[in-house]
Tab-separated table of C-alpha atoms (C1' of nucleotides) in Angstrom:
chain	number	residue	atom	x	y	z
A	4	UNK	CA	-36.835	-5.698	14.042
A	5	UNK	CA	-33.344	-6.851	14.765
A	6	UNK	CA	-30.762	-4.352	15.913
A	7	UNK	CA	-29.011	-2.888	12.932
A	8	UNK	CA	-25.697	-4.139	14.285
A	9	UNK	CA	-26.577	-7.741	13.551
A	10	UNK	CA	-27.788	-7.202	10.035
A	11	UNK	CA	-24.587	-5.490	9.053
A	12	UNK	CA	-22.578	-7.351	6.510
A	13	UNK	CA	-25.448	-9.534	5.320
A	14	UNK	CA	-26.920	-7.226	2.712
A	15	UNK	CA	-24.974	-8.515	-0.282
A	16	UNK	CA	-25.630	-12.101	0.715
A	17	UNK	CA	-29.356	-11.465	0.969
A	18	UNK	CA	-29.541	-9.686	-2.382
A	19	UNK	CA	-27.573	-12.393	-4.136
A	20	UNK	CA	-29.740	-15.134	-2.673
A	21	UNK	CA	-32.929	-13.383	-3.734
A	22	UNK	CA	-31.637	-12.994	-7.262
A	23	UNK	CA	-30.499	-16.597	-7.377
A	24	UNK	CA	-34.025	-17.753	-6.743
A	25	UNK	CA	-35.833	-15.275	-8.911
A	26	UNK	CA	-34.484	-14.440	-12.370
A	27	UNK	CA	-34.822	-10.696	-11.939
A	28	UNK	CA	-35.944	-8.215	-9.325
A	29	UNK	CA	-35.914	-4.474	-8.842
A	30	UNK	CA	-34.711	-2.692	-5.745
A	31	UNK	CA	-37.997	-1.755	-4.200
A	32	UNK	CA	-39.275	-5.249	-4.828
A	33	UNK	CA	-36.361	-6.651	-2.855
A	34	UNK	CA	-37.174	-4.524	0.167
A	35	UNK	CA	-40.790	-5.700	0.120
A	36	UNK	CA	-39.871	-9.293	-0.471
A	37	UNK	CA	-37.465	-9.414	2.445
A	38	UNK	CA	-39.945	-7.637	4.667
A	39	UNK	CA	-42.568	-10.269	3.899
A	40	UNK	CA	-40.276	-13.268	4.151
A	41	UNK	CA	-39.017	-12.158	7.559
A	42	UNK	CA	-42.273	-10.913	8.995
A	43	UNK	CA	-40.899	-7.399	9.117
A	44	UNK	CA	-37.909	-8.440	11.207
A	45	UNK	CA	-35.435	-7.493	8.518
A	46	UNK	CA	-36.042	-4.399	6.463
A	47	UNK	CA	-33.602	-3.364	3.804
A	48	UNK	CA	-33.227	0.392	3.759
A	49	UNK	CA	-32.984	2.065	0.392
A	50	UNK	CA	-30.058	4.181	1.496
A	51	UNK	CA	-28.068	1.011	1.964
A	52	UNK	CA	-29.565	-1.041	-0.825
A	53	UNK	CA	-29.175	1.172	-3.878
A	54	UNK	CA	-25.497	2.039	-3.437
A	55	UNK	CA	-24.790	-1.641	-2.855
A	56	UNK	CA	-26.644	-2.664	-6.008
A	57	UNK	CA	-24.681	-0.103	-8.001
A	58	UNK	CA	-21.428	-1.374	-6.581
A	59	UNK	CA	-22.271	-4.981	-7.399
A	60	UNK	CA	-23.175	-4.004	-10.931
A	61	UNK	CA	-19.864	-2.224	-11.320
A	62	UNK	CA	-18.140	-5.365	-10.081
A	63	UNK	CA	-19.858	-7.492	-12.703
A	64	UNK	CA	-21.840	-9.477	-10.181
A	65	UNK	CA	-25.159	-8.066	-11.298
A	66	UNK	CA	-26.479	-6.816	-14.606
A	67	UNK	CA	-29.382	-4.462	-15.154
A	68	UNK	CA	-32.172	-3.736	-17.558
A	69	UNK	CA	-34.505	-0.796	-17.315
A	70	UNK	CA	-38.198	-1.225	-17.881
A	71	UNK	CA	-40.854	1.403	-18.235
A	72	UNK	CA	-43.987	0.702	-16.249
A	73	UNK	CA	-46.462	3.387	-17.112
A	74	UNK	CA	-44.474	6.553	-16.723
A	75	UNK	CA	-42.252	5.123	-14.071
A	76	UNK	CA	-38.936	3.440	-14.367
A	77	UNK	CA	-38.025	0.104	-12.947
A	78	UNK	CA	-34.469	-1.100	-12.883
A	79	UNK	CA	-34.284	-4.853	-12.851
A	80	UNK	CA	-31.251	-6.677	-11.569
A	81	UNK	CA	-30.037	-10.157	-12.468
A	82	UNK	CA	-27.069	-12.173	-11.297
A	83	UNK	CA	-24.389	-12.677	-13.907
A	84	UNK	CA	-22.713	-16.083	-14.221
A	85	UNK	CA	-19.871	-14.724	-12.106
A	86	UNK	CA	-22.424	-13.436	-9.641
A	87	UNK	CA	-24.024	-16.833	-9.343
A	88	UNK	CA	-20.752	-18.242	-8.118
A	89	UNK	CA	-20.306	-15.356	-5.699
A	90	UNK	CA	-23.829	-15.945	-4.423
A	91	UNK	CA	-23.132	-19.586	-3.706
A	92	UNK	CA	-19.905	-18.775	-1.917
A	93	UNK	CA	-21.524	-16.082	0.182
A	94	UNK	CA	-24.352	-18.304	1.317
A	95	UNK	CA	-21.979	-21.145	2.110
A	96	UNK	CA	-19.755	-18.835	4.056
A	97	UNK	CA	-22.661	-17.490	6.023
A	98	UNK	CA	-23.830	-20.989	6.762
A	99	UNK	CA	-20.419	-21.954	8.109
A	100	UNK	CA	-20.240	-18.755	10.075
A	101	UNK	CA	-23.540	-19.512	11.762
A	102	UNK	CA	-22.347	-22.926	12.793
A	103	UNK	CA	-19.271	-21.422	14.334
A	104	UNK	CA	-21.336	-18.838	16.147
A	105	UNK	CA	-23.677	-21.490	17.501
A	106	UNK	CA	-20.769	-23.264	19.098
A	107	UNK	CA	-19.386	-20.029	20.445
A	108	UNK	CA	-22.692	-18.855	21.862
A	109	UNK	CA	-23.987	-22.270	23.014
A	110	UNK	CA	-27.006	-22.040	20.792
A	111	UNK	CA	-28.928	-25.256	20.175
A	112	UNK	CA	-30.135	-25.940	16.650
A	113	UNK	CA	-33.896	-25.936	16.265
A	114	UNK	CA	-35.275	-29.295	15.306
A	115	UNK	CA	-37.855	-28.892	12.566
B	14	UNK	CA	-11.114	-17.002	8.515
B	15	UNK	CA	-14.500	-15.550	7.718
B	16	UNK	CA	-14.723	-12.312	5.803
B	17	UNK	CA	-14.680	-9.434	8.201
B	18	UNK	CA	-18.033	-8.292	6.845
B	19	UNK	CA	-19.841	-11.198	8.447
B	20	UNK	CA	-18.268	-10.853	11.841
B	21	UNK	CA	-19.288	-7.257	12.083
B	22	UNK	CA	-21.771	-6.542	14.786
B	23	UNK	CA	-21.091	-9.738	16.712
B	24	UNK	CA	-18.189	-8.552	18.842
B	25	UNK	CA	-20.195	-7.384	21.843
B	26	UNK	CA	-22.311	-10.507	21.769
B	27	UNK	CA	-19.235	-12.723	21.745
B	28	UNK	CA	-17.561	-10.842	24.590
B	29	UNK	CA	-20.695	-10.898	26.718
B	30	UNK	CA	-21.174	-14.610	26.162
B	31	UNK	CA	-17.575	-15.382	27.104
B	32	UNK	CA	-17.920	-13.385	30.295
B	33	UNK	CA	-21.226	-15.019	31.122
B	34	UNK	CA	-19.565	-18.401	31.124
B	35	UNK	CA	-16.352	-17.434	32.847
B	36	UNK	CA	-16.442	-15.104	35.853
B	37	UNK	CA	-13.623	-12.911	34.611
B	38	UNK	CA	-11.318	-12.620	31.627
B	39	UNK	CA	-8.787	-10.169	30.278
B	40	UNK	CA	-8.690	-8.858	26.761
B	41	UNK	CA	-5.842	-10.849	25.380
B	42	UNK	CA	-7.306	-13.968	26.938
B	43	UNK	CA	-10.533	-13.376	25.046
B	44	UNK	CA	-8.733	-13.194	21.718
B	45	UNK	CA	-6.987	-16.496	22.399
B	46	UNK	CA	-10.091	-18.174	23.702
B	47	UNK	CA	-12.159	-17.263	20.667
B	48	UNK	CA	-9.350	-18.293	18.358
B	49	UNK	CA	-9.233	-21.728	19.967
B	50	UNK	CA	-12.978	-22.239	20.178
B	51	UNK	CA	-13.418	-21.420	16.502
B	52	UNK	CA	-10.339	-23.163	15.158
B	53	UNK	CA	-8.916	-19.831	14.099
B	54	UNK	CA	-11.959	-18.966	12.021
B	55	UNK	CA	-12.826	-15.979	14.143
B	56	UNK	CA	-10.047	-13.815	15.478
B	57	UNK	CA	-10.823	-10.789	17.570
B	58	UNK	CA	-8.428	-8.004	16.741
B	59	UNK	CA	-7.124	-5.895	19.574
B	60	UNK	CA	-7.854	-2.703	17.687
B	61	UNK	CA	-11.522	-3.569	17.759
B	62	UNK	CA	-11.647	-5.342	21.092
B	63	UNK	CA	-10.100	-2.839	23.494
B	64	UNK	CA	-12.166	0.174	22.475
B	65	UNK	CA	-15.299	-1.968	22.693
B	66	UNK	CA	-14.393	-3.190	26.162
B	67	UNK	CA	-13.820	0.390	27.281
B	68	UNK	CA	-17.178	1.427	25.865
B	69	UNK	CA	-18.995	-1.412	27.574
B	70	UNK	CA	-17.363	-0.527	30.866
B	71	UNK	CA	-18.466	3.070	30.476
B	72	UNK	CA	-21.995	1.830	29.816
B	73	UNK	CA	-22.017	-0.163	33.035
B	74	UNK	CA	-22.208	-3.496	31.266
B	75	UNK	CA	-18.751	-4.569	32.371
B	76	UNK	CA	-16.643	-3.850	35.420
B	77	UNK	CA	-12.886	-4.120	35.699
B	78	UNK	CA	-10.170	-5.004	38.132
B	79	UNK	CA	-6.484	-4.677	37.478
B	80	UNK	CA	-4.111	-7.420	38.520
B	81	UNK	CA	-0.344	-7.406	38.536
B	82	UNK	CA	1.204	-10.548	37.129
B	83	UNK	CA	4.915	-10.228	37.683
B	84	UNK	CA	5.677	-6.800	36.328
B	85	UNK	CA	2.868	-6.943	33.808
B	86	UNK	CA	-0.627	-5.638	34.111
B	87	UNK	CA	-3.754	-7.567	33.417
B	88	UNK	CA	-7.124	-5.914	33.255
B	89	UNK	CA	-9.867	-8.336	34.081
B	90	UNK	CA	-13.417	-7.770	32.946
B	91	UNK	CA	-16.619	-9.093	34.485
B	92	UNK	CA	-20.249	-8.685	33.532
B	93	UNK	CA	-22.252	-6.543	35.891
B	94	UNK	CA	-25.802	-7.626	36.840
B	95	UNK	CA	-27.072	-5.236	34.184
B	96	UNK	CA	-24.584	-6.728	31.761
B	97	UNK	CA	-25.837	-10.211	32.439
B	98	UNK	CA	-29.263	-9.201	31.251
B	99	UNK	CA	-27.806	-7.517	28.179
B	100	UNK	CA	-25.812	-10.660	27.460
B	101	UNK	CA	-28.893	-12.833	27.545
B	102	UNK	CA	-30.805	-10.472	25.293
B	103	UNK	CA	-27.971	-10.263	22.802
B	104	UNK	CA	-27.584	-14.007	22.530
B	105	UNK	CA	-31.329	-14.501	22.189
B	106	UNK	CA	-31.505	-11.841	19.538
B	107	UNK	CA	-28.669	-13.408	17.614
B	108	UNK	CA	-30.321	-16.785	17.832
B	109	UNK	CA	-33.566	-15.406	16.432
B	110	UNK	CA	-31.659	-13.563	13.745
B	111	UNK	CA	-29.977	-16.765	12.633
B	112	UNK	CA	-33.306	-18.523	12.313
B	113	UNK	CA	-34.608	-15.711	10.174
B	114	UNK	CA	-31.517	-15.801	8.020
B	115	UNK	CA	-31.807	-19.544	7.562
B	116	UNK	CA	-35.276	-19.115	6.148
B	117	UNK	CA	-34.173	-16.260	3.957
B	118	UNK	CA	-31.130	-18.082	2.635
B	119	UNK	CA	-32.678	-21.568	2.444
B	120	UNK	CA	-30.133	-22.983	4.816
B	121	UNK	CA	-30.920	-26.362	6.346
B	122	UNK	CA	-30.169	-26.832	10.045
B	123	UNK	CA	-27.438	-29.368	10.765
B	124	UNK	CA	-28.705	-32.371	12.644
B	125	UNK	CA	-26.316	-33.242	15.469
C	10	DA	C1'	23.893	-13.732	24.310
C	11	DA	C1'	20.902	-11.990	21.006
C	12	DA	C1'	16.992	-12.083	18.369
C	13	DT	C1'	12.400	-13.257	17.857
C	14	DA	C1'	7.913	-14.474	19.362
C	15	DA	C1'	4.458	-14.232	22.672
C	16	DT	C1'	2.082	-11.757	26.225
C	17	DG	C1'	-0.545	-7.624	27.427
C	18	DC	C1'	-2.114	-3.067	27.297
C	19	DA	C1'	-3.448	1.072	24.438
C	20	DT	C1'	-4.620	4.688	20.764
C	21	DA	C1'	-5.220	6.916	16.206
C	22	DA	C1'	-5.884	7.404	11.183
C	23	DG	C1'	-8.414	5.634	7.699
C	24	DA	C1'	-11.774	2.570	5.333
C	25	DA	C1'	-16.149	0.356	4.977
C	26	DA	C1'	-20.874	-0.044	5.611
C	27	DA	C1'	-24.745	1.455	7.353
C	28	DT	C1'	-28.207	5.186	9.070
C	29	DT	C1'	-30.573	9.275	8.584
C	30	DA	C1'	-32.373	12.530	5.923
C	31	DG	C1'	-33.273	14.517	2.064
C	32	DG	C1'	-34.740	14.884	-3.060
C	33	DT	C1'	-37.698	13.663	-7.463
C	34	DA	C1'	-41.891	11.806	-9.454
C	35	DT	C1'	-46.317	9.018	-10.358
C	36	DA	C1'	-50.463	6.512	-8.821
C	37	DT	C1'	-53.988	5.536	-5.711
C	38	DA	C1'	-56.844	5.571	-1.646
C	39	DA	C1'	-59.147	8.194	2.044
D	18	DT	C1'	-56.540	17.056	-1.388
D	19	DT	C1'	-53.811	14.908	1.445
D	20	DA	C1'	-51.595	10.918	2.712
D	21	DT	C1'	-49.733	6.481	1.372
D	22	DA	C1'	-47.549	3.420	-1.741
D	23	DT	C1'	-44.509	2.841	-5.493
D	24	DA	C1'	-39.816	3.693	-7.451
D	25	DC	C1'	-35.583	5.695	-8.104
D	26	DC	C1'	-31.448	8.291	-6.209
D	27	DT	C1'	-27.587	10.773	-3.375
D	28	DA	C1'	-25.062	13.058	0.506
D	29	DA	C1'	-23.709	13.917	5.258
D	30	DT	C1'	-22.977	11.685	9.242
D	31	DT	C1'	-22.282	7.855	12.363
D	32	DT	C1'	-20.788	3.417	13.652
D	33	DT	C1'	-17.665	-0.167	13.559
D	34	DC	C1'	-13.848	-2.250	12.150
D	35	DT	C1'	-8.964	-2.566	10.046
D	36	DT	C1'	-4.429	-1.309	9.879
D	37	DA	C1'	-0.718	0.583	11.897
D	38	DT	C1'	1.738	1.934	15.573
D	39	DG	C1'	3.546	2.351	20.222
D	40	DC	C1'	5.144	0.708	24.816
D	41	DA	C1'	6.750	-2.828	28.026
D	42	DT	C1'	7.680	-7.529	29.890
D	43	DT	C1'	8.607	-12.438	29.522
D	44	DA	C1'	9.557	-16.768	27.070
D	45	DT	C1'	11.639	-19.136	23.465
D	46	DT	C1'	14.493	-19.990	19.807
D	47	DT	C1'	18.913	-19.579	17.290
DNA sequence: AAATAATGCATAAGAAAATTAGGTATATAA
DNA sequence: TTATATACCTAATTTTCTTATGCATTATTT
C-alpha cells in the first residue's frame, strides 16, 4: 500500500481511465478492479469514491443507470462524450507530470 | 503548470530530494530551483512550502541554520541523517507508485 | 528620485480532498 | 449464526494546499 499522500489527486484520473476502457462499471466494482490491477497497492476507499462519482455525474462527466441485481441495487457509471475528452486530458496530464517528476527526482525509466 | 491536484502529496518528496543533492538550501531558493528544473511546470508556493519545512524540522527530518546576507535573513535547511533515510524511502515509494500508475493508466514509458 | 519587481521570511482563513467511522441491506460461507 | 463479501451512502474530522496578507530589504526599471 502506498502512503495516502501520494495517491491524492489521482482518483478522478483513475476512475475516468477505468470507464474509458470498460463501457460501464459500478462503484464497488471499481474498487475491486483497481485492487486487482495494482496487486493491492492502491485501494480506492468508498468514502472517497462515492462522493467523487456523484460530483462527476453532476458535472456531466459521467452518466448513470441503476440496475437491480436480485434485491440489490447497482449503480452503473459511464463516461459521457464530454467525459471521454476529460479522461484523455487527465491521463495525458498525468503522463507529463510523471515525466517532470522523473527529472526532478532523478528516477530512471524502467526498460521493459 | 500542472493542476494543483496532481502535485498534491509530492511536496515533501521534492524538498527531500533537493536537499539530498545539495547540502543546504533556503526556502526561496527551493521555489526557484524547482521552477527552473521543471520549466515552470511545477511551482512551489510559499504558503505551502514554509509550513511544511517547519513541520519537517520539528520531526527531525531537517535541521536549520540562519545566515545573515546583508541585512536580510536566510534560513538554510539540511537533511539530518534520519532525513536522508526518509528521503530515500520517499523517492523509492514515488518511483514504485509511478510504475503502478503507468500500468493502471496504460502509459508507455518514454525511451530515452 | 520614485516606483516596481525581486528577494526572503512568515502566518492565517478558507477550500479541497481524503480518511475514518458510521449506517443500511442482502447473500453466502464457515 | 456469525462472519465475510457485496453494494450503496453520508458526516465529522483531518490533512494539505491555495489565497491572501504582512513585513522588510535590495535591485531594477521608468
